[in-house]
Coordinates of C-alpha atoms in Angstrom, one line a residue:
Chain Q
M195 CA -83.1 -45.3 -65.8
A196 CA -87.0 -45.7 -64.9
L197 CA -88.5 -48.6 -64.6
M198 CA -90.5 -50.6 -67.5
P199 CA -91.6 -53.9 -68.6
K200 CA -89.3 -55.7 -70.5
R201 CA -92.1 -57.4 -72.6
V202 CA -95.7 -57.0 -72.8
K203 CA -98.6 -58.9 -74.1
H204 CA -100.1 -55.8 -75.3
R205 CA -98.9 -52.2 -76.3
K206 CA -102.3 -50.3 -75.4
V207 CA -104.5 -50.7 -72.5
H208 CA -107.7 -49.2 -71.5
K209 CA -107.8 -46.6 -69.2
G210 CA -109.7 -48.4 -66.2
R211 CA -110.6 -47.1 -62.8
V212 CA -109.3 -47.2 -59.5
R213 CA -111.7 -48.9 -57.3
R214 CA -111.6 -50.0 -53.5
N215 CA -108.7 -50.6 -50.8
A216 CA -105.8 -52.6 -51.5
T217 CA -106.1 -56.1 -50.3
R218 CA -102.5 -57.2 -51.0
G219 CA -99.3 -55.0 -51.1
N220 CA -100.5 -53.4 -48.0
Y221 CA -98.4 -53.8 -45.3
V222 CA -94.5 -53.5 -44.6
A223 CA -92.9 -57.2 -45.7
F224 CA -89.6 -56.9 -46.0
G225 CA -87.9 -53.7 -44.1
E226 CA -89.0 -52.0 -41.0
Y227 CA -90.7 -48.8 -42.4
G228 CA -92.8 -48.1 -45.5
L229 CA -94.7 -45.5 -47.4
M230 CA -98.7 -46.2 -47.9
C231 CA -101.0 -44.8 -50.4
L232 CA -103.7 -42.9 -49.0
Q233 CA -105.5 -42.5 -52.1
G234 CA -105.8 -44.5 -55.5
G235 CA -104.2 -43.3 -58.6
W236 CA -101.5 -43.9 -61.2
I237 CA -97.6 -43.4 -60.2
T238 CA -95.3 -42.5 -63.0
A239 CA -92.3 -44.7 -63.5
R240 CA -90.0 -41.6 -63.5
Q241 CA -92.0 -40.3 -59.8
I242 CA -91.0 -44.1 -58.7
E243 CA -87.6 -43.5 -59.8
A244 CA -87.5 -39.6 -58.3
G245 CA -88.7 -40.7 -54.9
R246 CA -86.3 -43.6 -54.7
I247 CA -83.4 -41.5 -55.7
A248 CA -84.7 -38.9 -52.9
A249 CA -84.8 -41.5 -50.1
N250 CA -81.4 -43.3 -51.2
H251 CA -80.0 -39.7 -51.3
F252 CA -80.9 -38.7 -47.8
L253 CA -80.0 -42.1 -46.4
G254 CA -76.7 -42.1 -48.1
G255 CA -76.2 -45.8 -47.7
E256 CA -77.4 -46.4 -44.1
G257 CA -80.0 -48.8 -44.9
K258 CA -81.6 -50.5 -48.1
V259 CA -84.6 -48.9 -50.2
R260 CA -87.3 -51.3 -51.6
I261 CA -89.7 -50.4 -54.4
R262 CA -92.9 -52.4 -54.2
V263 CA -94.9 -51.3 -57.1
F264 CA -94.0 -51.8 -60.4
P265 CA -95.3 -49.6 -63.4
H266 CA -96.9 -52.1 -65.5
K267 CA -99.6 -50.0 -67.2
P268 CA -98.9 -48.2 -70.7
V269 CA -100.3 -44.4 -71.1
S270 CA -100.5 -43.5 -74.6
K271 CA -101.0 -39.9 -75.5
K272 CA -101.5 -38.1 -79.0
P273 CA -98.9 -35.6 -80.4
A274 CA -99.3 -32.3 -80.1
E275 CA -101.3 -30.6 -82.8
T276 CA -102.7 -33.4 -84.0
R277 CA -106.6 -33.2 -85.0
M278 CA -108.7 -35.7 -83.3
G279 CA -109.3 -39.4 -84.7
K280 CA -106.8 -41.7 -86.4
G281 CA -106.6 -44.2 -83.9
K282 CA -105.2 -44.1 -80.3
G283 CA -102.0 -42.4 -79.7
E284 CA -98.6 -44.2 -79.1
P285 CA -97.5 -45.2 -75.5
E286 CA -95.9 -42.4 -73.8
F287 CA -95.1 -43.1 -70.2
W288 CA -95.5 -46.0 -67.7
V289 CA -97.2 -46.3 -64.5
A290 CA -98.0 -48.2 -61.6
V291 CA -101.6 -48.7 -60.7
V292 CA -101.8 -48.0 -56.5
R293 CA -105.0 -48.4 -54.6
P294 CA -105.6 -46.9 -50.9
G295 CA -103.6 -48.9 -48.7
T296 CA -100.6 -50.0 -51.3
I297 CA -97.1 -49.7 -49.9
I298 CA -95.0 -47.7 -52.2
Y299 CA -91.8 -48.2 -50.3
E300 CA -89.9 -50.0 -47.9
I301 CA -86.6 -49.3 -46.0
Q302 CA -84.7 -51.7 -44.2
G303 CA -81.8 -51.1 -41.8
A304 CA -82.3 -47.5 -41.0
Q305 CA -82.7 -45.6 -37.7
E306 CA -86.4 -44.4 -37.4
L307 CA -85.2 -40.9 -37.8
S308 CA -83.4 -41.4 -40.8
A309 CA -86.4 -43.6 -42.5
K310 CA -88.9 -41.3 -41.5
T311 CA -87.2 -38.3 -43.4
A312 CA -86.0 -40.2 -46.2
L313 CA -89.8 -41.6 -46.8
N314 CA -90.7 -37.9 -46.1
R315 CA -88.3 -36.5 -48.9
A316 CA -90.0 -39.5 -51.2
A317 CA -93.5 -38.6 -50.3
H318 CA -92.8 -35.2 -51.8
K319 CA -92.3 -36.8 -55.3
M320 CA -95.6 -38.4 -54.9
P321 CA -98.8 -37.5 -57.0
I322 CA -101.4 -38.7 -54.0
R323 CA -101.7 -38.5 -50.5
V324 CA -99.1 -41.0 -48.6
K325 CA -98.1 -41.7 -44.8
M326 CA -95.5 -43.3 -43.3
V327 CA -96.1 -46.9 -41.9
S328 CA -94.2 -49.2 -39.9
R329 CA -94.4 -53.1 -39.3
R330 CA -97.8 -54.3 -38.5
P331 CA -97.9 -56.8 -35.4
K332 CA -98.0 -60.3 -36.4
V333 CA -98.5 -63.4 -34.9
Chain I
M270 CA -95.7 -64.6 -21.4
E271 CA -97.5 -62.0 -19.1
R272 CA -101.3 -62.8 -18.5
I273 CA -103.4 -59.7 -20.0
Q274 CA -107.2 -59.8 -18.7
L275 CA -109.3 -59.1 -21.3
K276 CA -113.1 -58.3 -21.2
G277 CA -115.5 -59.4 -23.5
R278 CA -119.3 -58.9 -24.5
A279 CA -120.9 -62.0 -26.0
R280 CA -122.3 -61.6 -29.4
K281 CA -125.8 -61.6 -30.3
G282 CA -126.0 -61.2 -34.1
H283 CA -123.5 -62.6 -36.5
G284 CA -122.6 -61.7 -40.1
S285 CA -121.1 -58.8 -41.8
A286 CA -123.8 -56.5 -40.8
S287 CA -123.3 -56.6 -37.3
S288 CA -120.1 -56.8 -37.1
R289 CA -119.9 -53.3 -39.1
R290 CA -122.2 -51.8 -36.6
A291 CA -120.1 -53.0 -33.8
R292 CA -116.7 -51.9 -35.0
L293 CA -118.5 -48.1 -35.5
D294 CA -119.0 -48.7 -31.7
G295 CA -115.3 -49.4 -31.1
W296 CA -116.0 -53.1 -30.7
V297 CA -113.9 -56.0 -32.6
P298 CA -115.6 -59.5 -33.4
A299 CA -113.7 -62.4 -31.9
N300 CA -113.8 -66.2 -31.6
I301 CA -112.1 -68.5 -29.2
Y302 CA -111.8 -72.3 -30.0
G303 CA -110.2 -75.2 -29.0
H304 CA -109.6 -78.0 -26.1
G305 CA -112.9 -79.8 -27.3
K306 CA -115.0 -77.0 -26.3
A307 CA -117.6 -75.2 -28.3
N308 CA -116.6 -72.1 -30.2
M309 CA -117.8 -69.0 -28.5
S310 CA -118.1 -65.7 -30.3
F311 CA -117.6 -62.5 -28.4
Y312 CA -116.5 -58.2 -28.8
V313 CA -113.6 -57.1 -27.2
R314 CA -113.0 -53.1 -27.0
H315 CA -110.9 -52.0 -29.7
D316 CA -108.5 -49.5 -27.8
E317 CA -107.7 -52.3 -25.5
I318 CA -106.8 -55.2 -27.8
F319 CA -105.1 -52.8 -30.0
R320 CA -102.8 -51.5 -27.1
H321 CA -101.8 -55.4 -26.2
I322 CA -101.5 -56.3 -29.5
T323 CA -98.9 -53.5 -30.2
D324 CA -97.5 -54.1 -26.8
E325 CA -96.6 -57.7 -28.3
A326 CA -99.0 -59.7 -25.6
R327 CA -100.3 -62.6 -27.3
L328 CA -101.6 -64.8 -24.1
M329 CA -104.9 -63.3 -22.9
T330 CA -107.2 -64.6 -20.0
I331 CA -110.4 -63.6 -21.6
D332 CA -113.6 -63.1 -19.4
V333 CA -117.3 -62.9 -21.2
G334 CA -120.0 -62.7 -19.0
G335 CA -118.4 -64.8 -16.0
Q336 CA -117.2 -67.6 -18.6
T337 CA -113.4 -67.4 -18.1
D338 CA -110.8 -68.9 -21.0
S339 CA -107.2 -68.6 -21.5
G340 CA -106.8 -67.8 -25.3
L341 CA -103.6 -67.2 -27.5
V342 CA -104.4 -64.9 -30.6
K343 CA -104.0 -67.3 -33.5
E344 CA -104.9 -64.9 -36.1
L345 CA -105.4 -60.8 -36.4
Q346 CA -106.9 -59.2 -39.3
F347 CA -106.5 -55.5 -40.1
D348 CA -108.3 -52.9 -42.5
A349 CA -106.4 -52.0 -45.4
F350 CA -104.3 -49.3 -44.1
G351 CA -103.1 -51.2 -40.6
D352 CA -104.9 -48.6 -38.2
Q353 CA -107.8 -51.2 -37.1
I354 CA -108.0 -54.5 -36.3
I355 CA -111.3 -56.0 -37.8
H356 CA -111.2 -59.5 -36.2
V357 CA -109.3 -61.6 -33.6
D358 CA -109.0 -65.4 -33.6
F359 CA -108.0 -66.8 -30.3
T360 CA -107.0 -70.6 -29.6
R361 CA -107.4 -71.7 -25.8
V362 CA -104.8 -72.7 -24.0
S363 CA -103.7 -74.1 -20.9
L364 CA -100.9 -72.2 -19.0
D365 CA -98.8 -75.6 -18.5
E366 CA -99.5 -76.7 -22.0
I367 CA -96.4 -76.9 -24.7
I368 CA -97.5 -74.8 -27.4
E369 CA -95.6 -73.5 -30.5
T370 CA -95.7 -69.5 -31.4
S371 CA -93.8 -67.0 -32.7
V372 CA -92.2 -64.2 -30.6
V373 CA -91.1 -60.9 -32.0
V374 CA -87.6 -59.8 -32.0
H375 CA -86.7 -56.8 -30.5
V376 CA -83.6 -55.0 -31.6
A377 CA -81.9 -52.8 -29.0
G378 CA -78.9 -50.4 -29.7
N379 CA -77.1 -48.8 -32.6
A380 CA -74.4 -51.7 -34.1
K381 CA -70.8 -50.5 -34.2
G382 CA -70.9 -51.8 -37.8
V383 CA -73.4 -49.3 -38.8
A384 CA -71.4 -46.6 -37.7
S385 CA -68.5 -47.7 -39.7
G386 CA -70.6 -48.3 -43.1
G387 CA -72.5 -51.4 -42.9
V388 CA -76.5 -51.9 -42.9
L389 CA -78.3 -53.2 -40.2
D390 CA -80.4 -56.6 -41.8
V391 CA -83.0 -58.1 -39.3
V392 CA -83.6 -61.3 -41.5
H393 CA -86.4 -62.5 -38.8
H394 CA -88.6 -60.1 -37.3
E395 CA -90.1 -63.1 -35.5
I396 CA -89.1 -66.5 -34.3
L397 CA -91.0 -69.5 -34.1
V398 CA -90.6 -71.4 -30.4
R399 CA -91.9 -74.2 -28.4
G400 CA -92.5 -74.4 -24.5
Q401 CA -94.9 -73.8 -22.0
A402 CA -97.4 -71.1 -22.8
Q403 CA -96.5 -69.3 -19.4
N404 CA -92.9 -69.7 -20.0
I405 CA -92.8 -68.1 -23.5
P406 CA -91.7 -64.2 -23.3
D407 CA -93.7 -61.4 -25.2
T408 CA -90.4 -60.4 -27.2
I409 CA -86.5 -61.5 -27.5
E410 CA -84.4 -58.6 -27.1
V411 CA -81.1 -58.6 -29.3
D412 CA -78.6 -56.4 -28.2
V413 CA -76.8 -55.4 -31.5
T414 CA -74.0 -52.5 -30.1
E415 CA -71.0 -55.0 -30.6
L416 CA -72.0 -56.0 -34.2
G417 CA -69.4 -55.0 -36.6
V418 CA -69.6 -55.3 -40.4
G419 CA -70.0 -59.2 -41.3
D420 CA -71.0 -60.1 -38.1
A421 CA -74.3 -61.9 -37.0
I422 CA -76.7 -62.9 -34.1
R423 CA -77.9 -66.4 -34.5
V424 CA -80.4 -68.1 -33.4
K425 CA -78.0 -70.0 -30.9
D426 CA -77.0 -66.6 -29.5
L427 CA -80.6 -65.5 -28.5
G428 CA -80.3 -66.5 -24.9
L429 CA -84.0 -68.0 -24.7
P430 CA -85.5 -68.5 -21.2
E431 CA -85.2 -72.1 -19.9
G432 CA -87.3 -74.6 -21.1
I433 CA -88.2 -72.3 -24.5
E434 CA -86.6 -74.1 -27.6
A435 CA -86.1 -72.3 -31.2
L436 CA -87.7 -74.0 -33.7
A437 CA -85.3 -72.5 -36.4
G438 CA -82.0 -73.9 -37.1
E439 CA -79.4 -72.9 -34.4
D440 CA -76.9 -71.6 -37.1
E441 CA -79.8 -69.2 -38.4
P442 CA -79.1 -65.6 -38.5
V443 CA -81.6 -63.4 -36.9
V444 CA -79.7 -60.0 -37.2
I445 CA -76.9 -59.4 -39.6
V446 CA -74.5 -56.3 -40.1
H447 CA -73.7 -56.4 -43.9
D448 CA -71.3 -54.4 -46.2
R449 CA -72.8 -51.4 -47.5
V450 CA -73.1 -52.0 -51.7
V451 CA -73.1 -48.7 -53.6
E452 CA -75.9 -48.9 -56.2
E453 CA -74.4 -48.4 -59.7
E454 CA -76.6 -45.9 -61.7
P455 CA -77.3 -47.3 -65.6
T456 CA -76.8 -44.3 -67.9
E457 CA -78.3 -46.1 -71.0
E458 CA -81.6 -45.1 -72.1
G459 CA -84.0 -47.9 -72.1
E460 CA -86.0 -48.9 -75.2
A461 CA -89.2 -49.5 -76.0
P462 CA -90.5 -53.3 -74.6
E463 CA -91.1 -55.9 -77.2
E464 CA -94.6 -57.2 -77.8
T465 CA -95.1 -60.8 -77.4
P466 CA -95.4 -62.2 -80.9
G467 CA -99.0 -63.4 -81.8
A468 CA -100.8 -62.0 -78.8

């Protein structure tokens, strides 16, 4: 089942704009390797789920895949063959808003080659350009 | 820790504009402070400091226009993508001074437990240690080849050099091999989220 909030304050929200680079959630925090966005945009709950399944399917239980983004934003859509007006459409799906630099997935406990291939499988499900990254040096 | 020689250039201008210009020319703004001496601002070459930092070197001898100081990397700032260091803070240390710093844990080998269906979990990627600056290792190597499912390497098993003590509890696990947990796929379709009443 795709991710979605259990409870929201407002059913419909404005479109908004994705500006500037990520200043949080932009480093590998839990695992050893991660998938980082190179562009800003929206990733739908279905795409997140498809990427997770693709990565987990390749790993076959070798490591643990963590999802670092959550689709908080509802996207509404007007029904087909409807005249304009009569108010905003009904919420249709959920998206995670990502900025350049955001980590989408992390893999923990897998060998580098397996993690790289698994993240590559997940990357094919993404609507934006992404790259694989490893942990940053820390002090 | 191995002592790394780092050549710096004194900083003339301060502020974001001059720092940005320096970064475009391949320099990283840096500071060194501590030991009751005046703070010093300088630039270091990005490729040089990045190489040392990725090699896990933290203790460096910094030479800025003939003035030499031993500095321990205190803080690192990266850009949004983690490709570039944008600022480094050093704190002055004497080589025989007792310091507390974190040391990176390097996992070596393939665990037996992973081959038989376990998942390797590195609980601590860094360990906080205390000891003389010159004796603190750059990395701690952990050999996991003998680990089976359910086995762990704990802080007391790390084999730290003499005079270096870990500040974490000695029974704290560093690396564990867990049993593999198979995720259950939920089959029910999700319902629309509830709207907070009165919002």
